[in-house]
Short mmCIF file of C-alpha atoms in Angstrom, two decimals:
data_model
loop_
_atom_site.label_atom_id
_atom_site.label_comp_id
_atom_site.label_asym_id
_atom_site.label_seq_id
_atom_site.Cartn_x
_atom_site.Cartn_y
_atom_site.Cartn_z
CA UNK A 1 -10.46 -4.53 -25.83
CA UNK A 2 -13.78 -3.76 -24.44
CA UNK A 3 -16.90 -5.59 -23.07
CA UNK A 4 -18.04 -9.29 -24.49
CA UNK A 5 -21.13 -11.09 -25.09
CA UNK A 6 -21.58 -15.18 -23.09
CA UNK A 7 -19.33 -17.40 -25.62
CA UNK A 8 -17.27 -20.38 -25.49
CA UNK A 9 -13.46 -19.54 -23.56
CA UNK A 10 -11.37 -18.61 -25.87
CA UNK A 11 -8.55 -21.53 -27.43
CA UNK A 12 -4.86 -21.92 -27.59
CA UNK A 13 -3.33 -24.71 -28.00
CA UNK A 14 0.64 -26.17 -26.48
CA UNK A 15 2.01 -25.35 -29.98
CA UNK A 16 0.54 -22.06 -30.26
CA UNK A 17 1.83 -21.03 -26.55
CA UNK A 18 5.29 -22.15 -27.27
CA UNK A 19 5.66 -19.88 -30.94
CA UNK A 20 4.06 -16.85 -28.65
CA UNK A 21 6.80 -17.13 -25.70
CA UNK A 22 9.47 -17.60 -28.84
CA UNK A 23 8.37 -14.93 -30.53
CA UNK A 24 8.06 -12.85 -27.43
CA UNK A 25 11.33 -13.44 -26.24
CA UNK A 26 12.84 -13.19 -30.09
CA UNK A 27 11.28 -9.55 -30.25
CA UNK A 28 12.47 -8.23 -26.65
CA UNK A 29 15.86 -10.20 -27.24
CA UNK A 30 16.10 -8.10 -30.50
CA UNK A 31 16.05 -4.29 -28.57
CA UNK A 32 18.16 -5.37 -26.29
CA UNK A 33 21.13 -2.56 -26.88
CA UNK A 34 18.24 0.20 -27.27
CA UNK A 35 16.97 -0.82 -24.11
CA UNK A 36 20.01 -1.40 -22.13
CA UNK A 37 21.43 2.14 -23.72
CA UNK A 38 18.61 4.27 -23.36
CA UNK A 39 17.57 7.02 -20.79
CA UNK A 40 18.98 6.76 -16.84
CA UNK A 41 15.00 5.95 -16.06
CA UNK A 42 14.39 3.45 -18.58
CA UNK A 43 17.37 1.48 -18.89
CA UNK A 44 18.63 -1.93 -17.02
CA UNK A 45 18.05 -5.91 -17.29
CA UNK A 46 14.50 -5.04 -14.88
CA UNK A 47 14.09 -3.51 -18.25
CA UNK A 48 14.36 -6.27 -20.68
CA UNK A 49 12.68 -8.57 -18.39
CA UNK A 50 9.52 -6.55 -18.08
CA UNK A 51 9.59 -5.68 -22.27
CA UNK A 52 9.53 -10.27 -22.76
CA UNK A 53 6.54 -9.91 -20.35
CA UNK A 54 4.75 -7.40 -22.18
CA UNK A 55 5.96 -9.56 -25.66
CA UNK A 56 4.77 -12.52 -24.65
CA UNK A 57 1.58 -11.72 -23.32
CA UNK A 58 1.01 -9.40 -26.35
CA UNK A 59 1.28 -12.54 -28.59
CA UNK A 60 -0.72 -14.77 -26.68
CA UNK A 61 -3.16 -12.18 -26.31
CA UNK A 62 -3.19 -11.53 -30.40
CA UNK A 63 -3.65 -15.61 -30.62
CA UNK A 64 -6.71 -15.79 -28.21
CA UNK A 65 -8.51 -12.25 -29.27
CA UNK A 66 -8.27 -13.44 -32.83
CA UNK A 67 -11.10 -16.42 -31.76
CA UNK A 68 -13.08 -14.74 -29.01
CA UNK A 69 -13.02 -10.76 -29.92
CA UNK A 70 -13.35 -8.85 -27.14
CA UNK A 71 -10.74 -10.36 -24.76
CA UNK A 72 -8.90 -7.43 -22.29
CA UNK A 73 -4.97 -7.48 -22.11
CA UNK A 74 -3.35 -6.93 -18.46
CA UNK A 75 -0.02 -5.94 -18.32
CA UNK A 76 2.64 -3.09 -17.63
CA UNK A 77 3.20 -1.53 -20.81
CA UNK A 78 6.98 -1.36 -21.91
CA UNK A 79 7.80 0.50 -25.24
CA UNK A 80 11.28 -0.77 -27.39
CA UNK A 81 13.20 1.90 -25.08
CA UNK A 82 12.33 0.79 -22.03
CA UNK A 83 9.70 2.70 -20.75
CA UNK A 84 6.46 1.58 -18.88
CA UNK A 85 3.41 2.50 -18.83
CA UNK A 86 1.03 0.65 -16.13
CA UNK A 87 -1.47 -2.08 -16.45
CA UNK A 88 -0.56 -4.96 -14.51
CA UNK A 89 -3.66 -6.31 -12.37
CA UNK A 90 -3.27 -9.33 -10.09
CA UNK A 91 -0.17 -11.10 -11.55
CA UNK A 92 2.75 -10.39 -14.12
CA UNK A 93 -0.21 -10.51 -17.30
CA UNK A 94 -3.45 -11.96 -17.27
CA UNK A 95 -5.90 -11.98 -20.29
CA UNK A 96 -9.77 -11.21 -19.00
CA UNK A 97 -13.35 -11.58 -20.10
CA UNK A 98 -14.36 -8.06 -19.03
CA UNK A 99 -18.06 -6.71 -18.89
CA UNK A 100 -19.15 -2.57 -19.20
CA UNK A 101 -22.00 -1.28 -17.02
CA UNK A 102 -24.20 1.27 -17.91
CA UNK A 103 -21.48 3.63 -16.64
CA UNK A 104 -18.67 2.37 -19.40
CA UNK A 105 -16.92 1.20 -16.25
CA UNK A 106 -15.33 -2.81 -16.88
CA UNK A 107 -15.68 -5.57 -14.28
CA UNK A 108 -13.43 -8.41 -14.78
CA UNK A 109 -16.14 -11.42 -15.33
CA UNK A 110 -13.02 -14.49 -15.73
CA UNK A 111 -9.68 -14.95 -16.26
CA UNK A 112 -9.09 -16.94 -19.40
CA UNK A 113 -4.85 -16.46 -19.39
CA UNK A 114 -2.67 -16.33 -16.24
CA UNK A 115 1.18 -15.81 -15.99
CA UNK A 116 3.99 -15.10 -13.73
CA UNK A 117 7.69 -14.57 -15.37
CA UNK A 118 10.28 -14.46 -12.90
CA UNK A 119 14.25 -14.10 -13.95
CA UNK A 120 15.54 -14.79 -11.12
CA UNK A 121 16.65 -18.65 -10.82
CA UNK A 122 16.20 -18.87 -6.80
CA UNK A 123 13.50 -21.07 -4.93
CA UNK A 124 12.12 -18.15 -2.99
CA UNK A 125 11.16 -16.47 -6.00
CA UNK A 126 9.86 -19.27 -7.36
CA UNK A 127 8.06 -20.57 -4.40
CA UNK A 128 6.21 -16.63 -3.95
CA UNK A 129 5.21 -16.34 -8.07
CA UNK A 130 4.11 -19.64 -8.59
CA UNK A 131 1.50 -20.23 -5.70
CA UNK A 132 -0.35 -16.87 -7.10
CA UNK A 133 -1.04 -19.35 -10.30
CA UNK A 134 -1.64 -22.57 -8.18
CA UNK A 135 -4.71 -20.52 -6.13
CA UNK A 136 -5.64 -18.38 -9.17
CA UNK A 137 -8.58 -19.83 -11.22
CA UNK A 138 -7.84 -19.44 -14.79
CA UNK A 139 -8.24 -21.13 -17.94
CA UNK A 140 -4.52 -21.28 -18.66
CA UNK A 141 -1.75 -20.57 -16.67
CA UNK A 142 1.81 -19.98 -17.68
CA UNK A 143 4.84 -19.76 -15.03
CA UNK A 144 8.25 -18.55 -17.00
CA UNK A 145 11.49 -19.65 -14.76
CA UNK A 146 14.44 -17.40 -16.00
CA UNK A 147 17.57 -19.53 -16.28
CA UNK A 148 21.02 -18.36 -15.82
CA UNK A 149 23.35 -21.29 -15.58
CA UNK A 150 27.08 -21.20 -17.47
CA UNK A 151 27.22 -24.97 -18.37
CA UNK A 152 24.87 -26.80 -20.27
CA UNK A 153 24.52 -29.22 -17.26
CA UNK A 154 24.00 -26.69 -14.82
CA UNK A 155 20.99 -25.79 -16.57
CA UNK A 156 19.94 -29.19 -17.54
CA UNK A 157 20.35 -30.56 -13.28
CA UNK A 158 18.74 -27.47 -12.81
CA UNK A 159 15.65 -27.85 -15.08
CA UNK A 160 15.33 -31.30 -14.38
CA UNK A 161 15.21 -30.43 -10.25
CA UNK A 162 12.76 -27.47 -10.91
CA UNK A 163 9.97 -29.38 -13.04
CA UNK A 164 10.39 -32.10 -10.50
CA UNK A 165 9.21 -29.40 -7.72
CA UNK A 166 6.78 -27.84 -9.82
CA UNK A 167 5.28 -31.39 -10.10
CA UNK A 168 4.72 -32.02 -6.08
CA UNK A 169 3.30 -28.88 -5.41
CA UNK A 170 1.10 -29.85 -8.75
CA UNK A 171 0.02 -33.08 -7.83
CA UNK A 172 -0.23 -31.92 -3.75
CA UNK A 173 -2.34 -29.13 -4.45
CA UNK A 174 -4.66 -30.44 -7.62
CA UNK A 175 -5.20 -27.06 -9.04
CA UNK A 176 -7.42 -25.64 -11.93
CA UNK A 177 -7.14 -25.11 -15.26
CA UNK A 178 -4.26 -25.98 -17.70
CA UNK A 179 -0.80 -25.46 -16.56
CA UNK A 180 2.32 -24.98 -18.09
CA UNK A 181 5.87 -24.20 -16.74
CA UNK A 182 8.53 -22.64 -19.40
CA UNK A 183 11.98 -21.47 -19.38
CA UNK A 184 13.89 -18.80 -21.32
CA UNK A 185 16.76 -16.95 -21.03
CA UNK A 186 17.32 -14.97 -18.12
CA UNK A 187 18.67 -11.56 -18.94
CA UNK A 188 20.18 -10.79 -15.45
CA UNK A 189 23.25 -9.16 -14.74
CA UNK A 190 26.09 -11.65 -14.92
CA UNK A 191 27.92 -12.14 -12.08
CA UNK A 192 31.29 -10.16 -11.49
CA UNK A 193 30.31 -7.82 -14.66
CA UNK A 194 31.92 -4.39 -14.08
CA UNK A 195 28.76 -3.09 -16.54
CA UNK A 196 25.84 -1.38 -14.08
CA UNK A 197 23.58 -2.34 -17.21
CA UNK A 198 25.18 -5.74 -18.61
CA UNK A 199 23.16 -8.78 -19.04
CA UNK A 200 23.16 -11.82 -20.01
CA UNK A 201 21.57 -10.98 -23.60
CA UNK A 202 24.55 -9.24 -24.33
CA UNK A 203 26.65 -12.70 -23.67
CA UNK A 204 24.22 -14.23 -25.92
CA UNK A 205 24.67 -11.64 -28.77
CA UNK A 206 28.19 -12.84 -28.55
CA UNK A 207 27.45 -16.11 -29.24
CA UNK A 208 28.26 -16.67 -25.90
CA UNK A 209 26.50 -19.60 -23.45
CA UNK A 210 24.29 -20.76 -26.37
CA UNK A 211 22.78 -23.29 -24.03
CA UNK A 212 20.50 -20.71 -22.76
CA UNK A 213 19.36 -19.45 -26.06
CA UNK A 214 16.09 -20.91 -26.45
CA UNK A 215 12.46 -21.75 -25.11
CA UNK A 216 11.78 -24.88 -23.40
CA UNK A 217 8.19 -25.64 -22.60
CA UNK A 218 6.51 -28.13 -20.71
CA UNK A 219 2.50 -29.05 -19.55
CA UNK A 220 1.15 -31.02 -16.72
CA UNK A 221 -1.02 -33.83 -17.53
CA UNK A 222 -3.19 -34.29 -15.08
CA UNK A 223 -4.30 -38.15 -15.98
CA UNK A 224 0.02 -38.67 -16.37
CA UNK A 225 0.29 -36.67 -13.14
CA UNK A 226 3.59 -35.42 -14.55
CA UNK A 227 5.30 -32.66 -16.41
CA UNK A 228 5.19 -33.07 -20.38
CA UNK A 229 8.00 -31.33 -22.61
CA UNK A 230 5.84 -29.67 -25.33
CA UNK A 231 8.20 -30.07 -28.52
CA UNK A 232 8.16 -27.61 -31.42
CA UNK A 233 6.13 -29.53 -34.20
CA UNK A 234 8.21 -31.69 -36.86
CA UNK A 235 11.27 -31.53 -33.97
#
């Protein structure tokens, strides 16, 4: 992940972003009892959260490196227990064209991949993560809304209200690049749990509120002016 020549920015395409976020969240989902188990310092939902981050971007960033070599990965670090390691720069990940001086020292030269993941379902949050993408110039940017909901139409009223938001402040503002708003599985603690380090994962394991397990992606066309659900090819 060091410096790059002047090429073309680097490709991914709606298909390829939705496998990466499912096979993020399908590999952090997986350590979820090693995580939630392990050490005092390294163990919690903040936990799990922060390991589908580092997932995620990890297999976007293996997607876009693969046709523009070269390409720098920012993110906090988090092992299968847990444990972090920083480099996060700006927002939650972010995937760089980076240049070395004579001095070996980087400078950050563009932004090809922007994202914000944020589990918790309120507006607040929402409204604070998503205007860093909205103002941040970037090839692609990715905002993942955690969902939490116990019925499946809590969570379908819910997504339907959210992308309707997301597409105002889209369509007000008129920012750059390609945008995309997703939603997984938050693994929060569920309310009323007697568990200091239960989550919602755990439900899920169960079998438990199998609305929520899954990815749901969708793009804003900018000539539509609208939200578009991205559907898994052949579905």
């Amino acid at each position: 992940m060091g410096n790059i020549g002047t090429q073309e920015m680097a490709e991914i395409t709606e298909q390829e972003l939705l496998q990466s976020i499912r096979e993020g969240f399908d590999k952090a989902f997986s350590e979820t009892d090693q995580i939630l188990n392990g050490k005092a310092s390294n163990r919690g939902s903040g936990r799990l959260s922060s390991r589908f981050v580092y997932q995620v971007s990890s297999a976007i960033y293996e997607r876009l490196d693969r046709r523009s070599p070269g390409l720098c990965l920012r993110v906090i670090e988090v092992d299968e227990f847990g444990k972090r390691t920083s480099g996060e720069w700006l927002v939650d990940a972010c995937i760089t064209e980076e240049k070395c001086d004579s001095k070996k020292l980087r400078f950050i030269d563009r932004i090809v991949f922007a994202m914000e993941s944020e589990s918790d379902t309120a507006q607040r949050a929402f409204n604070k993560d998503f205007a860093k993408l909205v103002h941040l110039k970037a090839k692609y940017k990715l905002y993942l809304n955690g969902l939490d909901h116990k019925t499946p139409n809590g969570m379908r009223n819910y997504t339907r209200r959210r992308c309707k938001y997301a597409e105002a402040v889209l369509n007000r503002i008129r920012p750059s690049g390609e945008f995309y708003l997703g939603f997984w599985p938050s693994p929060r603690k569920p309310d009323k749990s007697p568990d200091s380090v239960d989550s919602i994962w755990k439900r899920l394991q169960c079998g438990e509120w199998r609305h929520l397990n899954g990815i749901r992606l969708w793009r804003f066309d900018t000539c539509a002016r609208k939200l578009i659900e991205v559907r898994p090819e052949g579905g």
